[in-house]
CSV table of C-alpha atoms in Angstrom, one decimal:
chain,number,residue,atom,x,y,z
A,1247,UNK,CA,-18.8,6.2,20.0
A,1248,UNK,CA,-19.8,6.6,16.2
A,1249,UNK,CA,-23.4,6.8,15.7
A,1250,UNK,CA,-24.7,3.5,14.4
A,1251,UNK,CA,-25.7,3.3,10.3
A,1252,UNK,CA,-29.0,3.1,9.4
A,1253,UNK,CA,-29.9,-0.6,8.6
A,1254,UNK,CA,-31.6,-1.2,4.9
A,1255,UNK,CA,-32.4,-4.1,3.2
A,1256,UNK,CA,-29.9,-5.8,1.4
A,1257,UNK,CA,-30.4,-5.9,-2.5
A,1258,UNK,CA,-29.1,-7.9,-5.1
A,1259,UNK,CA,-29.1,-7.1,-8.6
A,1260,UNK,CA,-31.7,-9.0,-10.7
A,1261,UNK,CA,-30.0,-11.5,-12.8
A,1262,UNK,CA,-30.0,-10.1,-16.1
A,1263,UNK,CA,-29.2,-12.6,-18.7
A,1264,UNK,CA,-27.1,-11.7,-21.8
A,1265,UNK,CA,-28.2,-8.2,-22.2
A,1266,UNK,CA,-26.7,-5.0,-22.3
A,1267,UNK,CA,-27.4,-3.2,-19.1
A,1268,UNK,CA,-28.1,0.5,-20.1
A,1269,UNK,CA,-29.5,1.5,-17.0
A,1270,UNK,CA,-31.9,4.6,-17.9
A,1271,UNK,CA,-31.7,5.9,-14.7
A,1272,UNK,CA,-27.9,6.4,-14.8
A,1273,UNK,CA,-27.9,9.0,-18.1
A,1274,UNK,CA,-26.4,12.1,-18.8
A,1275,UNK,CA,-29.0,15.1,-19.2
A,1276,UNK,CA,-29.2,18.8,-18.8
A,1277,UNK,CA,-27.5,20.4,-16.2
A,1278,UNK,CA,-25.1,17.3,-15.1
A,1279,UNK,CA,-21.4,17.7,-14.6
A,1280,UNK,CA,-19.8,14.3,-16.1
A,1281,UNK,CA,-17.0,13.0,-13.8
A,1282,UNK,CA,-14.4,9.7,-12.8
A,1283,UNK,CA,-13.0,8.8,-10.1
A,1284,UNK,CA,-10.0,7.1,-8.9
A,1285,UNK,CA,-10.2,4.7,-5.7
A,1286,UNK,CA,-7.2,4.2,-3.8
A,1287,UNK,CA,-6.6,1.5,-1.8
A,1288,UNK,CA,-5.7,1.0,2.0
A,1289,UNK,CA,-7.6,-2.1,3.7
A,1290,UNK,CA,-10.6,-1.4,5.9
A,1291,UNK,CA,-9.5,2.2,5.2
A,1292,UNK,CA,-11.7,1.7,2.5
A,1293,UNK,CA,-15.1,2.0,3.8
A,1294,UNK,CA,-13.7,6.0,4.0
A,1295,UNK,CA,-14.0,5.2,0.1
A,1296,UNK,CA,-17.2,4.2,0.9
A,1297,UNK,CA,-18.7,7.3,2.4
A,1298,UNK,CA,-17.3,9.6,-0.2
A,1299,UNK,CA,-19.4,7.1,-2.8
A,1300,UNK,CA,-22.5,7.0,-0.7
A,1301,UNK,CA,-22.6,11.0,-0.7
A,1302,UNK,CA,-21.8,11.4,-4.5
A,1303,UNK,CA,-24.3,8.9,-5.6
A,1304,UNK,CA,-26.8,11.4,-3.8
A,1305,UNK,CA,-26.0,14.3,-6.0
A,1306,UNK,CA,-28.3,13.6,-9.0
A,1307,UNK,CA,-26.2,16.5,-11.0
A,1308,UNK,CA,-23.3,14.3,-11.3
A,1309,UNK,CA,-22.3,11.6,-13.3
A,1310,UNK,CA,-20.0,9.2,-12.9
A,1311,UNK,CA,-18.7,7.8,-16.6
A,1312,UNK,CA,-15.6,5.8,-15.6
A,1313,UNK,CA,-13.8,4.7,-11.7
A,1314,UNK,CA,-10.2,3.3,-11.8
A,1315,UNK,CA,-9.6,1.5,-8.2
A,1316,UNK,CA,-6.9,-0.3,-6.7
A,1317,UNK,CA,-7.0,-3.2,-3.9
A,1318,UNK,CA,-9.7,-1.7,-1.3
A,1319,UNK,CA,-10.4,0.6,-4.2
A,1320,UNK,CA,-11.0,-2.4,-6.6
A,1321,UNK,CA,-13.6,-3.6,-4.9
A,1322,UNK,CA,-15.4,-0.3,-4.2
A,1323,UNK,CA,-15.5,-0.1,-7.7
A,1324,UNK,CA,-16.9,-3.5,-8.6
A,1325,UNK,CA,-19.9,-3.1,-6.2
A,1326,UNK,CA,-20.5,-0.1,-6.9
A,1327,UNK,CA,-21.2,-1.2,-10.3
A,1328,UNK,CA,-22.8,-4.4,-9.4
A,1329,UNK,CA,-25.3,-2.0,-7.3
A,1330,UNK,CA,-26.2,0.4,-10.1
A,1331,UNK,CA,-26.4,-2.5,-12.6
A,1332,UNK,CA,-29.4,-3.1,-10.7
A,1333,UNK,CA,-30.6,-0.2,-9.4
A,1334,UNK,CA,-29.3,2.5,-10.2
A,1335,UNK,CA,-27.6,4.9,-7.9
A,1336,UNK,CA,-30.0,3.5,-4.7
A,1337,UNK,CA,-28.8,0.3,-5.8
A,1338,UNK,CA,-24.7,1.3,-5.5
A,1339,UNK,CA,-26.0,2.5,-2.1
A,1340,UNK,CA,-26.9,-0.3,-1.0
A,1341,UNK,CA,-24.6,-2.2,-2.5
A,1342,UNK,CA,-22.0,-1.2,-1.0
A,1343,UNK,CA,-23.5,-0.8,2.4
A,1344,UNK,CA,-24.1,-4.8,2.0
A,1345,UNK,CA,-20.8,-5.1,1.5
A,1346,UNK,CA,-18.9,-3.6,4.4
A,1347,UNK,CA,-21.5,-5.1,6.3
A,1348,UNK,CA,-20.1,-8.4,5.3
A,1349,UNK,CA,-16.7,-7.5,5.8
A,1350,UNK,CA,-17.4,-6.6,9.1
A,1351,UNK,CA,-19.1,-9.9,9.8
A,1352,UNK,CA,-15.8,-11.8,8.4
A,1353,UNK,CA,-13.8,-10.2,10.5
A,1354,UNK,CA,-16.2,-10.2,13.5
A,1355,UNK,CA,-13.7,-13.3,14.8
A,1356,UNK,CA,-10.6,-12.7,13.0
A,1357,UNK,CA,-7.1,-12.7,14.7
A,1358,UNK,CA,-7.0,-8.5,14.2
A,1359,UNK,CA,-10.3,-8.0,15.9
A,1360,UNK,CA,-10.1,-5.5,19.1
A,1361,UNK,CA,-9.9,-6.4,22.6
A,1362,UNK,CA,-12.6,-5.4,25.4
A,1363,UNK,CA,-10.4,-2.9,26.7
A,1364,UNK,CA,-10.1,-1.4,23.2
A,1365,UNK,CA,-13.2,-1.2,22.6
A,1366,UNK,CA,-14.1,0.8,26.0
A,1367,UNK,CA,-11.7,3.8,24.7
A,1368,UNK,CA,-12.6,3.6,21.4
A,1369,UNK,CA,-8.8,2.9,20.3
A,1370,UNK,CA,-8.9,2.1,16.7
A,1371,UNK,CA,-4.6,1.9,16.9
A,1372,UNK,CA,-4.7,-2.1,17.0
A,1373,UNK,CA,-0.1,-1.5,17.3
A,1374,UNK,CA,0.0,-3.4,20.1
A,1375,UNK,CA,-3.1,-6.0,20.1
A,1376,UNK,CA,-1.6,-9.3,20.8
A,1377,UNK,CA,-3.3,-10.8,17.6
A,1378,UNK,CA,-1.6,-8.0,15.5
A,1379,UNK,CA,1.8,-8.1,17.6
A,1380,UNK,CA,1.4,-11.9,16.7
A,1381,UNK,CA,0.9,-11.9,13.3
A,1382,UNK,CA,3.1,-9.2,12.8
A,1383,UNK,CA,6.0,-11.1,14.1
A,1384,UNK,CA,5.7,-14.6,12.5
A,1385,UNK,CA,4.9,-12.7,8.5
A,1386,UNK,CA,9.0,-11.5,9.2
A,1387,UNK,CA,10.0,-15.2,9.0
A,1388,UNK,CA,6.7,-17.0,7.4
A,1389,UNK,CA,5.1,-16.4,4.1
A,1390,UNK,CA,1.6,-16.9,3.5
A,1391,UNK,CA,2.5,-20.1,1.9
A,1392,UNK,CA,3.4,-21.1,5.0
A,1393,UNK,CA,1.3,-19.4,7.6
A,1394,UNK,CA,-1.6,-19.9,5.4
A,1395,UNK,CA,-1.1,-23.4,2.8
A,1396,UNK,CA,-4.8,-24.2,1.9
A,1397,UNK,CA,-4.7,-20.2,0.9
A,1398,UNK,CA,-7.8,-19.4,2.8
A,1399,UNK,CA,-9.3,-15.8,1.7
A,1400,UNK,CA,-12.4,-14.9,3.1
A,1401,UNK,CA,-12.4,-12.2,1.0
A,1402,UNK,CA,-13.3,-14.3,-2.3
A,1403,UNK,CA,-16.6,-15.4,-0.5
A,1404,UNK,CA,-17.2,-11.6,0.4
A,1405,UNK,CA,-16.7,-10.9,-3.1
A,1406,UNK,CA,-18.6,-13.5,-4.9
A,1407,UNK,CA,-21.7,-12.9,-3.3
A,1408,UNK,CA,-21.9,-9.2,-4.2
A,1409,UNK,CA,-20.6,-9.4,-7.3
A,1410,UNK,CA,-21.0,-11.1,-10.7
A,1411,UNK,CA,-18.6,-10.1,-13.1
A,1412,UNK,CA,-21.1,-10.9,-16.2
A,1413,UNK,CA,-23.1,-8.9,-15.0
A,1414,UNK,CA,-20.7,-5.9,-14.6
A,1415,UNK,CA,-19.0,-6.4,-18.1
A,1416,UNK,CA,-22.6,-5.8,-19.5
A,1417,UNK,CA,-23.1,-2.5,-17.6
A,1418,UNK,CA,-21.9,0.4,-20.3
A,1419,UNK,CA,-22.8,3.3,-18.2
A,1420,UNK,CA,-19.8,2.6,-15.7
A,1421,UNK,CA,-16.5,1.9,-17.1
A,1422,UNK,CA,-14.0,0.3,-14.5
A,1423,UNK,CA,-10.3,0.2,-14.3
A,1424,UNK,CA,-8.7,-2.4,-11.6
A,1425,UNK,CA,-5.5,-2.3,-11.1
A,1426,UNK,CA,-2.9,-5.3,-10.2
A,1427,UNK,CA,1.0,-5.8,-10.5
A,1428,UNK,CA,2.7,-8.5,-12.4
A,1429,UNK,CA,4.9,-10.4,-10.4
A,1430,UNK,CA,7.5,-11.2,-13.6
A,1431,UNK,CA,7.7,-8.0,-14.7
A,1432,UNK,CA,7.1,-5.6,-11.9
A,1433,UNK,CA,4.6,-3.7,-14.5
A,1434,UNK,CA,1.1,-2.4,-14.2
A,1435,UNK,CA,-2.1,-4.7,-15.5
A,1436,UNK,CA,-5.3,-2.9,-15.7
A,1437,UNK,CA,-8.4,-4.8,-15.9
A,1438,UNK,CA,-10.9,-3.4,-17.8
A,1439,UNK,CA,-14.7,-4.6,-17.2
A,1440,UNK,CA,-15.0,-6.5,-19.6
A,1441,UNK,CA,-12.1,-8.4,-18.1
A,1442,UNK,CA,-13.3,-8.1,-14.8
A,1443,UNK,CA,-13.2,-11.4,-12.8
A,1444,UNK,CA,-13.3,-12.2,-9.0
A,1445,UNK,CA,-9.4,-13.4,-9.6
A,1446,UNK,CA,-8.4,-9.9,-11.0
A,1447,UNK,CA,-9.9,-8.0,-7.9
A,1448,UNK,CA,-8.5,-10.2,-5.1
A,1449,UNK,CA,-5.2,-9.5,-7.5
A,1450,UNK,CA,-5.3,-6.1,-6.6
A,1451,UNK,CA,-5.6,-6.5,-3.1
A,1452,UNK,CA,-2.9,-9.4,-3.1
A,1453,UNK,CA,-0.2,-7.8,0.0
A,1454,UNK,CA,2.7,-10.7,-0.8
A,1455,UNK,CA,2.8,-10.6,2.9
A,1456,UNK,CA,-0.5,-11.6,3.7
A,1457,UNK,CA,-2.1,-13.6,0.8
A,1458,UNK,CA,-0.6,-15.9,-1.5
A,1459,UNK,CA,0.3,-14.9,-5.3
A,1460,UNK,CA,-2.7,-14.3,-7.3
A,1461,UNK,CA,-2.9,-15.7,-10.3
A,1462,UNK,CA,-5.0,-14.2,-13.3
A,1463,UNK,CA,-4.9,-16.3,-17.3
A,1464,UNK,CA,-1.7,-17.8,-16.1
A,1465,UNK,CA,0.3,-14.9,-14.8
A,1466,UNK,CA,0.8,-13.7,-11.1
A,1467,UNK,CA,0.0,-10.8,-9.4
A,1468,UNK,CA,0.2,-8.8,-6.7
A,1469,UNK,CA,-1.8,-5.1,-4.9
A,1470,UNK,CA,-2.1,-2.9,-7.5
A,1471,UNK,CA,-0.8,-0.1,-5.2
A,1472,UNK,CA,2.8,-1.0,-5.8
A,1473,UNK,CA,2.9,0.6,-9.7
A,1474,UNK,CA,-0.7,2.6,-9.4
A,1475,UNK,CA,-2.7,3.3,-5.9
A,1476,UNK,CA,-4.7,4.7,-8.0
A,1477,UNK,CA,-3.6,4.7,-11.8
A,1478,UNK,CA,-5.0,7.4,-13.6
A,1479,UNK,CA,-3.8,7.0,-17.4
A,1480,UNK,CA,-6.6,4.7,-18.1
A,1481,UNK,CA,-9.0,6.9,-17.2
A,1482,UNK,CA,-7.0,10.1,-19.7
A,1483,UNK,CA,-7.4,7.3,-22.8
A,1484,UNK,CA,-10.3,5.1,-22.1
A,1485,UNK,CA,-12.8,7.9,-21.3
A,1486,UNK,CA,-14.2,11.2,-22.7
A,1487,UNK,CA,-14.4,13.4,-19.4
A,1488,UNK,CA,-11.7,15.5,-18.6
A,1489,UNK,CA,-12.6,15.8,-14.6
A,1490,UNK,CA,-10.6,13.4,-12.3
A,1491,UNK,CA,-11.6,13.0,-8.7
A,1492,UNK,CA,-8.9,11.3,-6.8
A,1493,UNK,CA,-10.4,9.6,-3.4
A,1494,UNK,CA,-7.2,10.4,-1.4
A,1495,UNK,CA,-7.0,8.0,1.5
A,1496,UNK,CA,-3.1,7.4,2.9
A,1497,UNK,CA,-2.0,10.7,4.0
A,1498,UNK,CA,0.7,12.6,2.2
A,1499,UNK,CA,1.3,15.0,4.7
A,1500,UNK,CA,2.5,14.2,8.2
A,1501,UNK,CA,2.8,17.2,10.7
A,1502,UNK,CA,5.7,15.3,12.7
A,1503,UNK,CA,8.4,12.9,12.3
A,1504,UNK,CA,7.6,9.3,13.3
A,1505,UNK,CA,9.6,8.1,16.1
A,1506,UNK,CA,8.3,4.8,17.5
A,1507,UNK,CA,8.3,1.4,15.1
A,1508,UNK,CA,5.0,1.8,14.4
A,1509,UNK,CA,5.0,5.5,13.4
A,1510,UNK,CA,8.4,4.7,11.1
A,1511,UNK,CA,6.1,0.9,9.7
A,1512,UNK,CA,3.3,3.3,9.6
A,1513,UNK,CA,5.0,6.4,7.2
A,1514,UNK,CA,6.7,4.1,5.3
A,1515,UNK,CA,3.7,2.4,4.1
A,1516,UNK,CA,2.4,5.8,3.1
A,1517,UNK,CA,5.1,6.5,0.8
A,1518,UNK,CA,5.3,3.7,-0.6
A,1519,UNK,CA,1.3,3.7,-1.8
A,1520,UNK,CA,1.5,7.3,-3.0
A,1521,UNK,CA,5.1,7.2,-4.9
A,1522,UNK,CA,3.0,5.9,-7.8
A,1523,UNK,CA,0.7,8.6,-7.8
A,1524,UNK,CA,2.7,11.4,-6.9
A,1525,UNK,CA,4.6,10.1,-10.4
A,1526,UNK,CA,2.1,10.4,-12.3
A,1527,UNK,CA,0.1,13.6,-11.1
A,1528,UNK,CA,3.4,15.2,-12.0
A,1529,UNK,CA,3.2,14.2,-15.5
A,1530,UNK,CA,-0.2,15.3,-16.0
A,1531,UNK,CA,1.1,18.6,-14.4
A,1532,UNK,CA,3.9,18.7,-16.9
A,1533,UNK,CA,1.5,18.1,-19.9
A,1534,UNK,CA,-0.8,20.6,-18.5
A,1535,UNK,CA,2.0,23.1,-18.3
A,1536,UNK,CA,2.7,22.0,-22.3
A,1537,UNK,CA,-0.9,22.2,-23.6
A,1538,UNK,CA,-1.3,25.5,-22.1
A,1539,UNK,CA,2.2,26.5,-24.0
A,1540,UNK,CA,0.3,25.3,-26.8
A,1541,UNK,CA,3.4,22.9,-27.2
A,1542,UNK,CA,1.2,20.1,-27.8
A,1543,UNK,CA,-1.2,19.1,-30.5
A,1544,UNK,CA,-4.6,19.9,-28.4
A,1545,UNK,CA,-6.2,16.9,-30.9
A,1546,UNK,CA,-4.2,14.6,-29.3
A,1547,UNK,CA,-3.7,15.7,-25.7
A,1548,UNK,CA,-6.2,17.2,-23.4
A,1549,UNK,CA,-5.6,19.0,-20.5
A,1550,UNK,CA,-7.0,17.0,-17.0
A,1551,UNK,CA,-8.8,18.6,-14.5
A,1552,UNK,CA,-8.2,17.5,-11.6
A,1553,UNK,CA,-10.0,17.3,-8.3
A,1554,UNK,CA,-9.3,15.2,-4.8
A,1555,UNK,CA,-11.6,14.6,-2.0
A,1556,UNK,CA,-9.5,14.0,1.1
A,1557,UNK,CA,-9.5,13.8,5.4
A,1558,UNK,CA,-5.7,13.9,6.0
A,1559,UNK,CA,-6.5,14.8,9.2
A,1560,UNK,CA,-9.0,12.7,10.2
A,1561,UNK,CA,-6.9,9.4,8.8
A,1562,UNK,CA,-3.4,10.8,10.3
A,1563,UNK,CA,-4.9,9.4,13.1
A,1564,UNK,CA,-5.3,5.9,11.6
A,1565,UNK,CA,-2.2,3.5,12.1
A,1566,UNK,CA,-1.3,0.9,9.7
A,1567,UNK,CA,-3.0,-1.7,11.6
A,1568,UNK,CA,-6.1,-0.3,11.7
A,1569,UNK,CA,-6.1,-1.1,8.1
A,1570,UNK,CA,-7.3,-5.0,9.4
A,1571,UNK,CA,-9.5,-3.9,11.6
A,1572,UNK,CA,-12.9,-4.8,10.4
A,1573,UNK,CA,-14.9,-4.0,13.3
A,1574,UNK,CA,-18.3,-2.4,12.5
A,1575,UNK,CA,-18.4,0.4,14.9
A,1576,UNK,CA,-15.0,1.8,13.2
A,1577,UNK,CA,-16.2,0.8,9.4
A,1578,UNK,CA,-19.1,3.4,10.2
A,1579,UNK,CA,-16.9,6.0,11.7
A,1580,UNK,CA,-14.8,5.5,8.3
A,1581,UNK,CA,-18.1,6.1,6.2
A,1582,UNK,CA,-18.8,9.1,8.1
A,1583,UNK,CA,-15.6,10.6,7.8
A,1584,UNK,CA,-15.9,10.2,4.1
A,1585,UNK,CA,-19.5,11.0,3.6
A,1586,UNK,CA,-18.4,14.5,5.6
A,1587,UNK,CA,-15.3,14.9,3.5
A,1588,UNK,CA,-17.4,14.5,-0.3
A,1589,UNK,CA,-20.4,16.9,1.2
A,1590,UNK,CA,-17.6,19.4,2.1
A,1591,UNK,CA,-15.9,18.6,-1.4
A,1592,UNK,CA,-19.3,19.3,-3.7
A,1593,UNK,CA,-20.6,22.2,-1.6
A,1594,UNK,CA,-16.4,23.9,-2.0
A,1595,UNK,CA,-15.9,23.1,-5.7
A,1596,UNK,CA,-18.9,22.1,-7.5
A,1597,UNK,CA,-18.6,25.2,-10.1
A,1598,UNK,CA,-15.1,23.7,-10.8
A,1599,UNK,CA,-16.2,20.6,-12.4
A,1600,UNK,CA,-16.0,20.5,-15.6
A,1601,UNK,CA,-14.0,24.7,-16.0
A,1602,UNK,CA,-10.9,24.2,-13.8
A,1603,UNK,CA,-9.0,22.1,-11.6
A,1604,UNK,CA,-9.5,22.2,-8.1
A,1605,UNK,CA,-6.6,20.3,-7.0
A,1606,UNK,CA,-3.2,22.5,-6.6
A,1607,UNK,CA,-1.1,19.7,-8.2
A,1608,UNK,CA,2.1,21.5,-7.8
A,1609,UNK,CA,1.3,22.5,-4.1
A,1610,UNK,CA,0.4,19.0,-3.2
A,1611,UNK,CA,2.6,16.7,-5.3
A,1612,UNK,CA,5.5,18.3,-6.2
């Protein structure tokens, strides 16, 4: 069994009132490397996200100017920046660690929670849990208009009490980037912080087949991760760093071919949450390739240095249900994983930041 996670006090950021939030204890001085990151999503996958977080906010060398997130993502990013907002980088700690805790006590009851007999062997495949089985059955012939009319989402309550949008628009130190789709048009809507509301983040975690339409000023949306999981152009125009840390959580790689229904569900789900990216890292690859041709006007392109912190192995293991699970024990084995995964990262590639990329695009995306 995962070791248990050490229990702090929960913290809320002080209310703050209509100031600027400049947070002195977030600045760049001598010696720090200046970097953003970009979240995907992927469900309770994301408390992986929330490891790799807990162990960069640790490294006092590194600075975090902007964080583009989608769905799972999304929200990493909002409490993370609720949590400085207050205090700093001990306040995104614990933060975030209030969060999942909450998560975990929404879904404590929930219709995808594990059976006795999963919990003895530890079996955080939930394929075959007759809630799961259930639920996955009646969403191929019921929408969530009809399994769920009164569109219930415990997630906005989650949400709400961790973080206030305000209060986040006012924090200059952190730049965030959510991501959503738009219904209509099938484009990409980032939400920048100063646009920030608890509507735009439930948009990016809005799976059509499991939550109702989310609507945002008027227009619908769904998960981000169709058209960006993460997006990373708003990170190339709307910030000054040039280092890009992607917090890799669906697998690209797969050592076999799926076989069973859940392995096909499983690896389709995969592609489908990385086409976006794997688009888009081979642009920056292409205008890399330019810039160093000296093809490009250098004043109005910069070359991206690019980085990714990643467990493939550890999350092959992870099936696409596991993704609702909620359960505490497996939130912490998550964090772990990802705490594990950004150590390894910092201690491999620190001198990187900032001189080179780290992360073989063509090796890994094309």
């Amino acid at each position: 069994m995962p070791k248990q996670a050490r229990r702090v006090k929960r913290t809320r950021a002080p209310a703050l009132g209509g100031r600027r939030v400049r947070a002195p204890h977030h600045q760049v001085g001598p010696g720090t490397k200046t970097v953003n990151l970009a979240l995907q999503g992927g469900g309770a996958h994301g408390a992986y996200t929330w490891g790799v977080l807990d162990r960069l906010l640790e490294e006092e060398r590194l600075f975090i100017e902007g964080v583009s997130g989608t769905s799972a993502g999304a929200m990493n990013a909002a409490v993370l920046a609720m949590g400085m907002a207050g205090n700093g980088r001990a306040g995104g700690k614990a933060a975030l660690e209030a969060f999942w805790r909450d998560i975990a006590a929404e879904g404590r009851f929930g219709p995808f929670s594990r059976l006795p007999f999963e919990r003895f062997w530890n079996d955080w495949n939930a394929e075959y849990s007759p809630g799961y089985l259930l639920f996955d059955l009646m969403s191929k012939f019921l929408s969530p208009y009809q399994l769920n009319p009164f569109n219930l989402n415990p997630l906005r309550r989650v949400l709400a009490s961790h973080v206030d949008c305000a209060t986040v628009a006012r924090y200059e130190p952190l730049k965030l980037f959510i991501s959503a789709t738009h219904v209509h048009s099938g484009k990409i809507k980032v939400f920048e912080s100063k646009q920030l509301s608890i509507d735009a983040i439930l948009a990016s975690a809005c799976l059509p087949t499991i939550f109702q339409t989310v609507w945002v000023d008027g227009e619908p949306y769904w998960d981000g991760g169709f058209m960006g999981n993460p997006a990373i152009f708003p990170l190339i125009y709307g910030t000054q760093s040039r280092d890009v840390i992607i917090v890799q959580i669906n697998p690209i790689n797969r050592p076999h071919v799926p076989e069973t229904s859940a392995e096909i569900a499983d690896r389709v789900n995969e592609i489908s949450f990385n086409s976006s990216l794997m688009r888009e890292m081979r642009a920056i690859e292409f205008v890399a390739r330019l810039v160093e041709l000296e093809r490009l006007d250098t004043t109005r392109y910069k070359r991206m240095l690019m980085h990714m912190i990643e467990a493939e192995r550890e999350m092959c293991d992870l099936g696409l249900a596991s993704k609702l699970e909620a359960d505490w024990d497996f939130l912490v084995y998550l964090r772990d994983v990802g705490r594990s995964a950004a150590d390894k990262w910092l201690r491999l590639n620190w001198d990187g930041i900032g001189t080179r990329s780290t992360l073989d695009i063509k090796q890994v995306f094309m």
